[in-house]
Backbone as JSON, one array per atom type, in Angstrom:
{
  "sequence": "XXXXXXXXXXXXXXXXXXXXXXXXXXXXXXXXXXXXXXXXXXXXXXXXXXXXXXXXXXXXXXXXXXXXXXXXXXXXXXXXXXXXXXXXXXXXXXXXXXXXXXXXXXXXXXXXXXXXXXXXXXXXXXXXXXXXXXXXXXXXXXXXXXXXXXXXXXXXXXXXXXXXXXXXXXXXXXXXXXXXXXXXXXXXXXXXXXXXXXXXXXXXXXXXXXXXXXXXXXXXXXXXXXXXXXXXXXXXXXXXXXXXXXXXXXXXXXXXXX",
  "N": [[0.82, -1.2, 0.0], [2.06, 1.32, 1.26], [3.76, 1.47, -1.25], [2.23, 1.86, -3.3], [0.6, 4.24, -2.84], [3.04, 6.18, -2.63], [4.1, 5.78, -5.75], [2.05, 6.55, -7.16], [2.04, 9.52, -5.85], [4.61, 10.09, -6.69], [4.34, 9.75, -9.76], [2.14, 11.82, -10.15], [3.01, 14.1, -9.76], [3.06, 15.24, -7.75], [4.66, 15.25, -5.36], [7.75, 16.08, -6.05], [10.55, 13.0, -6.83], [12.54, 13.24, -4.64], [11.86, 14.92, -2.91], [10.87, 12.65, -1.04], [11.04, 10.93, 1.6], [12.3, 7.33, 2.54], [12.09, 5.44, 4.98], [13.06, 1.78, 5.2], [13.74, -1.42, 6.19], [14.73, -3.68, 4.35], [17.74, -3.81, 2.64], [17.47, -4.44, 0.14], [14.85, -3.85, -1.12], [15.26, -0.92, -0.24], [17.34, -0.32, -2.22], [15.72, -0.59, -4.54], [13.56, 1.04, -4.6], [14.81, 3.4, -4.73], [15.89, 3.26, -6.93], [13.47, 2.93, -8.92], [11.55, 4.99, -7.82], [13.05, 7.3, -7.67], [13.5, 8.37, -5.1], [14.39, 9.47, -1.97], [16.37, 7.11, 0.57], [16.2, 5.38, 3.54], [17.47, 3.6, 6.4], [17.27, 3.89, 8.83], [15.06, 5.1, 11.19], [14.18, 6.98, 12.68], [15.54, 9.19, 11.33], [13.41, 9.77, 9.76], [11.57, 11.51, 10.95], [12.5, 14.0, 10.05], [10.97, 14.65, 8.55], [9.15, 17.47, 6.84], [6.4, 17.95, 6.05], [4.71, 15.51, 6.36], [4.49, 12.5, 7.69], [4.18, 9.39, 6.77], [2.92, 6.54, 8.53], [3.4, 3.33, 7.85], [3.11, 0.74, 8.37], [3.47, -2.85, 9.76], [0.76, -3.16, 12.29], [1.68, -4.65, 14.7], [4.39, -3.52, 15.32], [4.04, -1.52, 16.25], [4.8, 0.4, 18.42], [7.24, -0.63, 18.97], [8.46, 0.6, 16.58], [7.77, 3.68, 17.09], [9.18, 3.81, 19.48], [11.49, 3.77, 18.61], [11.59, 6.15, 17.2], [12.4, 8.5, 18.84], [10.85, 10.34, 19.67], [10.6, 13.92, 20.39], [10.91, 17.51, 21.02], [10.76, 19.76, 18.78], [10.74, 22.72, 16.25], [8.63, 22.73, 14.16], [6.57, 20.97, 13.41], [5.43, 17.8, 11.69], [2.37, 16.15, 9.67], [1.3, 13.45, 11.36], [0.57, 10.3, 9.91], [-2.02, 7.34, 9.84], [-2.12, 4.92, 8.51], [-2.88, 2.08, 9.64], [-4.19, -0.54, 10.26], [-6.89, -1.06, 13.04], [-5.97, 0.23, 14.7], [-5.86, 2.85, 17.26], [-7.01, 6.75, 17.32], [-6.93, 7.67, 20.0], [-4.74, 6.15, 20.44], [-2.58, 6.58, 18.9], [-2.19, 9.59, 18.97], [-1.36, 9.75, 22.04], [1.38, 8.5, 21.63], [2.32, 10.6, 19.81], [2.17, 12.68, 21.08], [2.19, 15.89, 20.42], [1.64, 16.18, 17.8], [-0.06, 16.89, 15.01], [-2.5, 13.97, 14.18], [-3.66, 11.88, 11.72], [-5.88, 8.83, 10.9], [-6.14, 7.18, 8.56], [-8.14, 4.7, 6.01], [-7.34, 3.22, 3.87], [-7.87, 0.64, 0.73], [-7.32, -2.1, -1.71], [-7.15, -0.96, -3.86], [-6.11, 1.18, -4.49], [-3.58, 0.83, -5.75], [-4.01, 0.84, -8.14], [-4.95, 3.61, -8.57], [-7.47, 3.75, -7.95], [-8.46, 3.8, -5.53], [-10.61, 3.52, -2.41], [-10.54, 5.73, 0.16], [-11.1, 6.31, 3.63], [-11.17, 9.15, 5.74], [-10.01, 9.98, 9.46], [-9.95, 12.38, 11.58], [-7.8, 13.64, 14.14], [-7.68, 15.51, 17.28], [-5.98, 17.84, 17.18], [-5.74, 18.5, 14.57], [-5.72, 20.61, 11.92], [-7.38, 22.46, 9.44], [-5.52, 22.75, 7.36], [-4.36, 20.6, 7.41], [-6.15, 18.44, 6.82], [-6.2, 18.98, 4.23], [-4.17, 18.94, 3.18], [-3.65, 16.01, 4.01], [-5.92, 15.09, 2.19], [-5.49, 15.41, -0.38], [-2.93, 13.75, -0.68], [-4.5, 11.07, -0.93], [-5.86, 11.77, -2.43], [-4.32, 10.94, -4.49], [-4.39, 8.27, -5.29], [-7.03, 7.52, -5.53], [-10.75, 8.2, -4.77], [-11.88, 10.02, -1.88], [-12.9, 9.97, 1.49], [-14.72, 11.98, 4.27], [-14.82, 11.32, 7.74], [-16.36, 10.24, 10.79], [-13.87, 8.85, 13.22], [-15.61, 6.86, 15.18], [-17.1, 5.3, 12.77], [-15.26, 3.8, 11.47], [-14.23, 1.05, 12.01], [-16.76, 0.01, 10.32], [-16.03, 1.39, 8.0], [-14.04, -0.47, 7.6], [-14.84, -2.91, 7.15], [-16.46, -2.62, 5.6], [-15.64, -0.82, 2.54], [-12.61, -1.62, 2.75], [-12.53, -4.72, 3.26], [-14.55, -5.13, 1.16], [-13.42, -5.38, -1.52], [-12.34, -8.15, -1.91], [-14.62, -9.4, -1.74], [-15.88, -8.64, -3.8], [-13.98, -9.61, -5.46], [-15.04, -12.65, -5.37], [-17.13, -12.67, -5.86], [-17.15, -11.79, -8.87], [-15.38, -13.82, -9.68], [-17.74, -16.1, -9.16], [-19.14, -15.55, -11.09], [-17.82, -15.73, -13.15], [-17.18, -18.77, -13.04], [-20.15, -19.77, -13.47], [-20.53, -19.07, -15.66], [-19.04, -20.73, -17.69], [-20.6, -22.86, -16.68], [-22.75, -22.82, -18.26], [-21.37, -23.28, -20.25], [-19.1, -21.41, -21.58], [-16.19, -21.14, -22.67], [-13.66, -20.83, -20.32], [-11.76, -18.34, -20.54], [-13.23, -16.62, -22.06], [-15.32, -16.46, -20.59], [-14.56, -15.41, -17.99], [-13.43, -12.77, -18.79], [-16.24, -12.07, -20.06], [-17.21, -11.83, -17.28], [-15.53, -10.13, -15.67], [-15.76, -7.15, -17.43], [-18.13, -7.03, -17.29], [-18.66, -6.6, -14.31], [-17.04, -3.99, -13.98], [-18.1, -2.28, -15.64], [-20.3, -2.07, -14.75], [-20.23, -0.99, -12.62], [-19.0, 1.36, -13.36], [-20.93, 2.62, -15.32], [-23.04, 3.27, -13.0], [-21.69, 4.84, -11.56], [-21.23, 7.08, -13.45], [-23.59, 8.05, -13.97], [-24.75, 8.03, -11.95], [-27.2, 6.76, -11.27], [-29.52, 4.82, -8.87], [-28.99, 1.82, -7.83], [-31.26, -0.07, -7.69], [-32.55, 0.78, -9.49], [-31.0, 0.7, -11.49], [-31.25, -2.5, -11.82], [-33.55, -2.41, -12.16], [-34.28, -1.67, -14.61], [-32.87, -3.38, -16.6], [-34.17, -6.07, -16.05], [-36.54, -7.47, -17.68], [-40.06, -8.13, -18.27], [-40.77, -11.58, -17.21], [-38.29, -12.19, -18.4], [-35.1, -13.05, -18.77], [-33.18, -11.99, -16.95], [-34.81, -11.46, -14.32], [-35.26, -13.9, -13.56], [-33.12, -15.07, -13.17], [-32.53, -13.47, -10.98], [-34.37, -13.44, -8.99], [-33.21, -16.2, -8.19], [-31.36, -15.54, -7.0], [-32.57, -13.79, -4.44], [-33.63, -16.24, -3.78], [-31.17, -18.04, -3.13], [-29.88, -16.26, -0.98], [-28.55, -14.11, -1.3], [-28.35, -11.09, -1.21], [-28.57, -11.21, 2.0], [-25.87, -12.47, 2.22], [-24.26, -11.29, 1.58], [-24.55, -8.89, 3.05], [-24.24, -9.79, 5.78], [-21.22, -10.44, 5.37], [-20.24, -7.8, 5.22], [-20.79, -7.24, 8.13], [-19.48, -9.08, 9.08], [-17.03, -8.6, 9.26], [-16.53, -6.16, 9.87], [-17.31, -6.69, 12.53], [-15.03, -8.66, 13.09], [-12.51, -6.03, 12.9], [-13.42, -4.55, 14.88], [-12.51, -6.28, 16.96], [-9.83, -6.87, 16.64], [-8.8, -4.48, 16.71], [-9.42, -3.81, 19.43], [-7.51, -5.73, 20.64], [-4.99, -4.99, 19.64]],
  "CA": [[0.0, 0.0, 0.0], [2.9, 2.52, 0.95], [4.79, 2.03, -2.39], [1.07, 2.27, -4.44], [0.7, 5.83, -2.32], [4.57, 6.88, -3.21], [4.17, 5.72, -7.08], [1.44, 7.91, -7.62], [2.41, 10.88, -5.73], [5.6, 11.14, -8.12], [3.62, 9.85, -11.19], [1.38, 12.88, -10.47], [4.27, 15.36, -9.4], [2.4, 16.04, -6.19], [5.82, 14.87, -5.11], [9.37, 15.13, -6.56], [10.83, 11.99, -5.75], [14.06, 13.61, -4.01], [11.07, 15.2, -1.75], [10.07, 11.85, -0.15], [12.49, 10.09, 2.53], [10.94, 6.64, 2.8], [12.51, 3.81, 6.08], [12.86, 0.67, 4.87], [14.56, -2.64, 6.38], [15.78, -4.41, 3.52], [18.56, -3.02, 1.53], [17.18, -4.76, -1.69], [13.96, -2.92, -0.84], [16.45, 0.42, -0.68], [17.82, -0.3, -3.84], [14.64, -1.08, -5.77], [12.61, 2.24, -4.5], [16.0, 4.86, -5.01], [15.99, 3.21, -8.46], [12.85, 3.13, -9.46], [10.74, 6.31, -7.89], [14.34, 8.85, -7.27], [13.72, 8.59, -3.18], [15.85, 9.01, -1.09], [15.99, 5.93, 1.58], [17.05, 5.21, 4.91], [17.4, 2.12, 6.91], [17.46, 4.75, 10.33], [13.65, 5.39, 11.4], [14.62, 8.4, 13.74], [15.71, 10.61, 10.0], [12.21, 10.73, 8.95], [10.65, 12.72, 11.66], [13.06, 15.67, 9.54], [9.62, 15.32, 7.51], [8.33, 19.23, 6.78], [5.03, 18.23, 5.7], [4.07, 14.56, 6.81], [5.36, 11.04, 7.94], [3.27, 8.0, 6.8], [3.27, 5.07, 8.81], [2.75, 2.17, 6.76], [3.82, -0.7, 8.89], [2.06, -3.63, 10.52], [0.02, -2.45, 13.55], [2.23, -5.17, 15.63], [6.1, -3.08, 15.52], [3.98, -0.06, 16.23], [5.11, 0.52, 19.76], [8.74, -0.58, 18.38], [8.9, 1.8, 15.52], [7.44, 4.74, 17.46], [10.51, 3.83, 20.07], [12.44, 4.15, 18.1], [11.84, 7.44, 16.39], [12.86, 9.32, 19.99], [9.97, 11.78, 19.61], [11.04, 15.11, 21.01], [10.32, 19.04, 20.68], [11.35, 20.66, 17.26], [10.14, 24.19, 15.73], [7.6, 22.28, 14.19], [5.43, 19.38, 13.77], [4.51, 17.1, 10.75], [1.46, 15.45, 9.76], [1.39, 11.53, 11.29], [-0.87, 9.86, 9.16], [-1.37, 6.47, 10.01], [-3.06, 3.74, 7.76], [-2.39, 1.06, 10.39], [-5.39, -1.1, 10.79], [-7.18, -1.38, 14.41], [-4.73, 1.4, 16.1], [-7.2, 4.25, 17.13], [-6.45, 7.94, 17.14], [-6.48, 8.26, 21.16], [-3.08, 5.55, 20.5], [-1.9, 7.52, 18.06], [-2.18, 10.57, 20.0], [-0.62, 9.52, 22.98], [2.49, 8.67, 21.28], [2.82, 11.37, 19.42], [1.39, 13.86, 21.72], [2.64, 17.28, 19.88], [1.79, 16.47, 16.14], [-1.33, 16.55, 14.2], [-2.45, 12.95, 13.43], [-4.95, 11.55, 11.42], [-6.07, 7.88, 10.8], [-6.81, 6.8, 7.07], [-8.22, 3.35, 6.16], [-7.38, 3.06, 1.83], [-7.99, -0.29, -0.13], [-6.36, -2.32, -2.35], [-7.32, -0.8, -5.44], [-5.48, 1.88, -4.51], [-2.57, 0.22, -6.4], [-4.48, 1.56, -9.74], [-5.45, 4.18, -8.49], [-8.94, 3.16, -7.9], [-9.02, 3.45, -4.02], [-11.31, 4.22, -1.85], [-9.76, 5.86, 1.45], [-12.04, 7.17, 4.66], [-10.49, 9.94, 6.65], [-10.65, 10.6, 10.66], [-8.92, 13.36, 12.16], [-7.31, 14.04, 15.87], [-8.35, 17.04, 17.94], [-4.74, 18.65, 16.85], [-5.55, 18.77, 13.0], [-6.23, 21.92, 11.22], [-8.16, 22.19, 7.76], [-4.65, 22.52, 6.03], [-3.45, 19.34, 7.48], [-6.79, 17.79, 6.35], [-6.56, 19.08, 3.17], [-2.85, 17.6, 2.89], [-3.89, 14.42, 3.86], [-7.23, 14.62, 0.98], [-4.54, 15.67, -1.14], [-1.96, 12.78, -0.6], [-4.85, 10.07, -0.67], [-6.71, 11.66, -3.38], [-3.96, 10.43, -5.95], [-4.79, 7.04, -5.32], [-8.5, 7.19, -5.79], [-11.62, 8.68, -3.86], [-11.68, 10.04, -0.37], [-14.41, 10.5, 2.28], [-13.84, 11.94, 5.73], [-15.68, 10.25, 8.33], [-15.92, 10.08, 12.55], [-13.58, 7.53, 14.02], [-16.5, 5.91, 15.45], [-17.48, 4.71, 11.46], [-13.83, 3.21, 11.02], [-15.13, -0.28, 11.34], [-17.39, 0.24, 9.24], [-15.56, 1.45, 6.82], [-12.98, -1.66, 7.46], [-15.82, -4.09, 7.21], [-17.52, -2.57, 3.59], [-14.22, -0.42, 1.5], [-11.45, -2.19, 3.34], [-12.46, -5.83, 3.04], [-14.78, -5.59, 0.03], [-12.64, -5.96, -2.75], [-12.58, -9.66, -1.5], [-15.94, -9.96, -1.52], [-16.36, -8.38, -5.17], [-13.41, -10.6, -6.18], [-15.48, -13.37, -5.4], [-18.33, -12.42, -7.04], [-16.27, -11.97, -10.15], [-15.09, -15.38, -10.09], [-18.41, -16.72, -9.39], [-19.93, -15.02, -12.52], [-17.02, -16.5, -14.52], [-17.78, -20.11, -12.8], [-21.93, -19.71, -13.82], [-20.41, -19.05, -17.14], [-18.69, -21.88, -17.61], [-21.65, -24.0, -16.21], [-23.41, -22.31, -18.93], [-20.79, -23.62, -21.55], [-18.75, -20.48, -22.07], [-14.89, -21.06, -22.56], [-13.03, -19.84, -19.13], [-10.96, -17.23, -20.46], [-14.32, -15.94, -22.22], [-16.21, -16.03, -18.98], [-13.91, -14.75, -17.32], [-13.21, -11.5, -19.4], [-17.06, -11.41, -19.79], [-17.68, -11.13, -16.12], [-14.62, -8.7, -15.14], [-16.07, -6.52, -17.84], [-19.7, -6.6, -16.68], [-18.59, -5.67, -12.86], [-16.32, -3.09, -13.88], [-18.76, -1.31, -17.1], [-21.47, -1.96, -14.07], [-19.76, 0.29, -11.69], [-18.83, 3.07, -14.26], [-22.4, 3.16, -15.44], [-23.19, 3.83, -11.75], [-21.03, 6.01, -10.86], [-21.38, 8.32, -14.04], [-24.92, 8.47, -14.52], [-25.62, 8.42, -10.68], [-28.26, 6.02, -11.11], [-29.68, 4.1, -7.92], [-28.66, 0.25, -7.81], [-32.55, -0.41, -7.49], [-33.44, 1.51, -10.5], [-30.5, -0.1, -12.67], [-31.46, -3.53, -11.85], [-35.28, -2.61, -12.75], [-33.91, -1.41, -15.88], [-32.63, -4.99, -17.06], [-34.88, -6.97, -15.58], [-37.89, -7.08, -18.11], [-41.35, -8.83, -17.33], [-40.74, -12.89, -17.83], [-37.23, -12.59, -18.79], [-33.89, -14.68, -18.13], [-32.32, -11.39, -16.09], [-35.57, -11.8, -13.64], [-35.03, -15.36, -13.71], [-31.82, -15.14, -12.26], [-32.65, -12.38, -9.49], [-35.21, -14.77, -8.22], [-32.5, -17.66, -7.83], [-29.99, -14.63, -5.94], [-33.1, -13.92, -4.0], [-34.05, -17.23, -2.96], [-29.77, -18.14, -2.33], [-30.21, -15.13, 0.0], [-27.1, -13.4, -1.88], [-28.33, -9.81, -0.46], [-27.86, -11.12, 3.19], [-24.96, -13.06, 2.76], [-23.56, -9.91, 1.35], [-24.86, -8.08, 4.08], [-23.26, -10.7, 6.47], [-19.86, -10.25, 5.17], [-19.25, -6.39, 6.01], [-21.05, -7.24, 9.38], [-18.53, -10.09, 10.37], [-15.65, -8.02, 8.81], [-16.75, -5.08, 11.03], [-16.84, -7.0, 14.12], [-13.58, -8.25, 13.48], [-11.76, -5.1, 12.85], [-13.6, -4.13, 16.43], [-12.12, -7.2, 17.87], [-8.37, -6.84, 16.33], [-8.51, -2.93, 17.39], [-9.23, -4.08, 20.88], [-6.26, -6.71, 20.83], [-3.42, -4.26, 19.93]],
  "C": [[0.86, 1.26, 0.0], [3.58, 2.83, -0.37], [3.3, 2.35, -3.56], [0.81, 3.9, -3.77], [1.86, 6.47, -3.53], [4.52, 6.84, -4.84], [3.17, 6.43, -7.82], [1.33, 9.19, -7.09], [3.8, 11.15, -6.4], [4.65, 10.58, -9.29], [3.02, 11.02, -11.34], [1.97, 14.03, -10.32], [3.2, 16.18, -8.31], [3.55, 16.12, -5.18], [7.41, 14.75, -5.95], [10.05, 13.68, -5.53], [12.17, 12.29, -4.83], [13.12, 14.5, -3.24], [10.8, 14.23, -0.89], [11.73, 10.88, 0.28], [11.62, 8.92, 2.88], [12.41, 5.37, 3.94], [12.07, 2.84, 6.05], [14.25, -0.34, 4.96], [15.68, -3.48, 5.84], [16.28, -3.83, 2.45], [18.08, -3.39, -0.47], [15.8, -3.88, -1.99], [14.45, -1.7, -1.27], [16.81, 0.5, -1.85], [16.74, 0.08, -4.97], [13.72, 0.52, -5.51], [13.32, 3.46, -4.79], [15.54, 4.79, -6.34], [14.81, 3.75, -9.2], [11.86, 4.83, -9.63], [12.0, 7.4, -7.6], [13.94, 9.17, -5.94], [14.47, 8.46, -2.77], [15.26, 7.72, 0.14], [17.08, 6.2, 2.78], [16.45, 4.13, 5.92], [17.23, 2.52, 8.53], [15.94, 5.11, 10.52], [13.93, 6.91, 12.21], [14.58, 9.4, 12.02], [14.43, 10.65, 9.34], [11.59, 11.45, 9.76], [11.86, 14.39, 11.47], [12.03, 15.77, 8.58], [9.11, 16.64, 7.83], [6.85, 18.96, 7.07], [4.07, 17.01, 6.21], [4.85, 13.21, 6.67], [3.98, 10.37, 8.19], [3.56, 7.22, 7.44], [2.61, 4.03, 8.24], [3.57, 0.63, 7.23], [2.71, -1.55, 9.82], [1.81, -3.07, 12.03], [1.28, -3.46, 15.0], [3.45, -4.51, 16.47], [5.61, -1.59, 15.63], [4.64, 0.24, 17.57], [6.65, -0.06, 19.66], [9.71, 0.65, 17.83], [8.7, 3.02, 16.2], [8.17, 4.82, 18.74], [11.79, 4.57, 19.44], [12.78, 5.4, 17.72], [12.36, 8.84, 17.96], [12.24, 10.6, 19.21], [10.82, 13.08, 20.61], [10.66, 16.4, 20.13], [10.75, 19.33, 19.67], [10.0, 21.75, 16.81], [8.91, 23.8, 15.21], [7.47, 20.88, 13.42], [5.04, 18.69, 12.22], [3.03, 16.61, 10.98], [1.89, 14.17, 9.93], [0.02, 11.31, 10.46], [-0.61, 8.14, 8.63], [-2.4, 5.27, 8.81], [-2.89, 1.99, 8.21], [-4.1, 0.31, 10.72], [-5.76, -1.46, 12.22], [-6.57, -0.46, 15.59], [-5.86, 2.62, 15.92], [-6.16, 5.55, 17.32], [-5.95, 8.12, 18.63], [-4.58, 7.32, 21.09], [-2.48, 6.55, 20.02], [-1.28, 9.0, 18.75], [-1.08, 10.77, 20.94], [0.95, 9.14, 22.43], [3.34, 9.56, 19.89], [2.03, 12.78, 19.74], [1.11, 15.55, 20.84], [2.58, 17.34, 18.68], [0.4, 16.08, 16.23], [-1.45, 15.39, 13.8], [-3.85, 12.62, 12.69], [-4.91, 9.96, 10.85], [-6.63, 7.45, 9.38], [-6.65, 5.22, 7.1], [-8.66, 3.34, 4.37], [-7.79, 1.11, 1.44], [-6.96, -0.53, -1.32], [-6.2, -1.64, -3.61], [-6.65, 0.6, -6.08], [-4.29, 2.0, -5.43], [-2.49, 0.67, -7.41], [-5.02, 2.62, -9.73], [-6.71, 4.64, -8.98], [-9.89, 3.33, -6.53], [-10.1, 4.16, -3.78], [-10.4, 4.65, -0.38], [-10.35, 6.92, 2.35], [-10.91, 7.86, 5.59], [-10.75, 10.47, 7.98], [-9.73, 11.5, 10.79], [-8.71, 13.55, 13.44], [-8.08, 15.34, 16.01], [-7.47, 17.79, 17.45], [-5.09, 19.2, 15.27], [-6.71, 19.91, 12.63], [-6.52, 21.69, 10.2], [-6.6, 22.38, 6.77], [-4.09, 21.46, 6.33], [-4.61, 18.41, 7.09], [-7.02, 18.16, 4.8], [-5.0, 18.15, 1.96], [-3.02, 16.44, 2.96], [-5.07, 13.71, 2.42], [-6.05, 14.46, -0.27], [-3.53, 14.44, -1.74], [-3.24, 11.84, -1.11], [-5.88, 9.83, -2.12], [-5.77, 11.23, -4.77], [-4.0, 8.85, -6.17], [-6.35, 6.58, -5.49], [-9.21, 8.51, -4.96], [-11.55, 8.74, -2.33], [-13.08, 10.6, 0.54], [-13.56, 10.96, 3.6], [-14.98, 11.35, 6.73], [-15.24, 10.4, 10.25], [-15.27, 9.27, 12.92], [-14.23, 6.24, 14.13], [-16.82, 5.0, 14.35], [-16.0, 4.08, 10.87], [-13.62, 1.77, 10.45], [-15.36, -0.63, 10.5], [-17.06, -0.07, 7.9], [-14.67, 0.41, 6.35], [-13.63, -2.78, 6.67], [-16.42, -3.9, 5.63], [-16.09, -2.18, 2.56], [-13.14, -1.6, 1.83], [-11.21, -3.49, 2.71], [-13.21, -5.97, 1.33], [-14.45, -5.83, -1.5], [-12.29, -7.07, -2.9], [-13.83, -10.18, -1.86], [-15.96, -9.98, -3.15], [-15.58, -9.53, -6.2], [-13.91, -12.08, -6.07], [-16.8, -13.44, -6.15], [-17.95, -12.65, -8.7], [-15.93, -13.55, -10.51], [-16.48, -16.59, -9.91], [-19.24, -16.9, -10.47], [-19.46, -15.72, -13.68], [-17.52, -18.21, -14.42], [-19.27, -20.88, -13.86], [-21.32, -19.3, -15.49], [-20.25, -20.32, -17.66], [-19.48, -22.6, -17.48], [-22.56, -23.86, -17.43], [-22.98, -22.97, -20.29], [-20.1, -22.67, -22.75], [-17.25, -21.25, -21.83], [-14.6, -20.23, -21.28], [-12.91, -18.39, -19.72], [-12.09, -16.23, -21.11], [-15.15, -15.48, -21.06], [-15.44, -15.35, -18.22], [-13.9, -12.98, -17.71], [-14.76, -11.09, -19.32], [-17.63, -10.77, -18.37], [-17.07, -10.11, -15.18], [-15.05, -7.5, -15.35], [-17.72, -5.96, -17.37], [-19.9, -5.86, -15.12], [-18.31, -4.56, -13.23], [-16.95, -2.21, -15.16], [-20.29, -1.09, -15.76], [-21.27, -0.47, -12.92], [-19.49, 1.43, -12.29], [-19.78, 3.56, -14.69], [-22.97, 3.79, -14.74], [-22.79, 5.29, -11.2], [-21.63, 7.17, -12.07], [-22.71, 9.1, -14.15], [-25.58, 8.56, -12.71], [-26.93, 7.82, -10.4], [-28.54, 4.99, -9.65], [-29.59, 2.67, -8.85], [-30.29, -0.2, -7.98], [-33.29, 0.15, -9.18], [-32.41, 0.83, -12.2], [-30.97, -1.33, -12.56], [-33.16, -3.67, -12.02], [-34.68, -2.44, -13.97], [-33.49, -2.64, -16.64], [-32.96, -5.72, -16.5], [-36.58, -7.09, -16.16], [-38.96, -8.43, -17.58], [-40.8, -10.68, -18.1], [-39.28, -13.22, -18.53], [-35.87, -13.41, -18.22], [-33.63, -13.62, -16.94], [-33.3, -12.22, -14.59], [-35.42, -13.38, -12.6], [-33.94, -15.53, -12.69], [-31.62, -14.42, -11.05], [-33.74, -13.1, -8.65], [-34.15, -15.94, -7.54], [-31.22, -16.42, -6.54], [-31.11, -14.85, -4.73], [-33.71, -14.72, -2.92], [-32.52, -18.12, -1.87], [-29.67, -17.58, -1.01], [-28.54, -14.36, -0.05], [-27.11, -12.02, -0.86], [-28.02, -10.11, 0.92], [-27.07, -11.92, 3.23], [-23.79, -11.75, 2.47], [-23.4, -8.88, 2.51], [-23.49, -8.5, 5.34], [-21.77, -10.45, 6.8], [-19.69, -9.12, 5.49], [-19.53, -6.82, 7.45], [-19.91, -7.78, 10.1], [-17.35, -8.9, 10.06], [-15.21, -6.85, 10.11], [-16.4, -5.44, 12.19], [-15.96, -7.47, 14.22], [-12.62, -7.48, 13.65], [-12.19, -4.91, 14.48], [-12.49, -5.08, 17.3], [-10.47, -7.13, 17.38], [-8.12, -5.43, 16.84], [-8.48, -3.39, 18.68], [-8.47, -4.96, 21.76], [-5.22, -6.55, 20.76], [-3.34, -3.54, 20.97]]
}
């Protein structure tokens, strides 16, 4: 997720890459991110809090209380944005170990990668509208951004976060039901990638309700019908449902375990 961030803030020159200092472990790592995006690197965690404008943490939620040792917080003229995309770590953590900086909590997706994401934004008590407009800024070159209360974090873990799992299952079940149908894979396949992903751009552009497209191809006595009856009776809508729910209450339950 951090190097799909970093590769489109220089693709978009929101970033020169001799602006971004990125701490990373393995020297082949080092090598491969100087080369490719022109960053500078460092294997020292302490030299990025000489960030001006903001220090990502993009590490597993476990070495947080390691890494944030490490960096020997202390007073300086001023303060970056933390901005953490650590799953299950809340803002009062956050906070507390970095008492004297603005932080804010973002929770992006994978699709970010293609800049596709989706990524919900909370904010600390410390953060000012130009450090939330830096963070829309940073998150918006990877896709769409919402801002959102803490409290809806979950949430958001349980539906954006996880559902690109879900959809990728859908996808492959469409291709399956092809196949059963007596379509060549690699046909079914391509047809049902294309049908999610022409379904969602239809959506989005035209702003049409989900209820009002699926009346729209669904005529009286026809196959679509046919087949929304058999979702219907599966009970697709609440297993769908289901899935953000459990997702949700695990994120609750992994937040309340770090």
């Amino acid at each position: 997720m951090a190097e799909a961030i970093l590769s489109r803030l220089v693709q978009q020159g929101i970033y020169q890459g001799s602006e971004v200092l990125v701490s990373e472990p393995e020297p082949k790592r080092r090598e491969f991110l100087e080369q490719t995006y022109g960053v500078q690197v460092t294997s020292d965690n302490p030299n990025t809090l000489t960030a001006t404008e903001a220090l990502l943490l993009a590490i597993k939620p476990q070495v947080f209380d390691t890494v944030v040792n490490q960096l020997e917080i202390k007073s300086q003229p001023s303060y970056p944005l933390i901005i953490s995309i650590l799953a299950g770590v809340p803002l009062s953590r956050l906070q507390a170990a970095f008492p004297v900086y603005p932080v804010v909590r973002v929770m992006p997706n994978t699709p970010a990668t293609v800049g596709a994401g989706m990524s919900a934004i909370s904010s600390g008590q410390t953060v000012e509208p130009h450090h939330l407009s830096l963070a829309t800024s940073i998150f918006t070159a990877v896709g769409e951004v919402v801002t959102v209360p803490e409290s809806l974090m979950d949430g958001v873990t349980g539906l954006s976060g996880s559902g690109p799992a879900f959809v990728a299952i859908m996808i492959e079940a469409l291709a399956d039901g092809g196949v059963a149908a007596g379509l060549p894979r690699t046909i079914a396949a391509k047809l049902a990638l294309q049908t999610v992903l022409g379904t969602a751009q239809l959506m989005q552009t035209t702003n049409i309700h989900p209820a009002q497209l699926k009346d729209q191809v669904t005529s009286p006595g026809g196959t679509t019908i046919a087949g929304v009856a058999q979702l219907e009776q599966r009970r697709f809508r609440s297993a769908i449902i289901e899935a953000v729910k459990a997702a949700y209450l695990r994120s609750q339950e992994l937040g309340h375990k770090l």
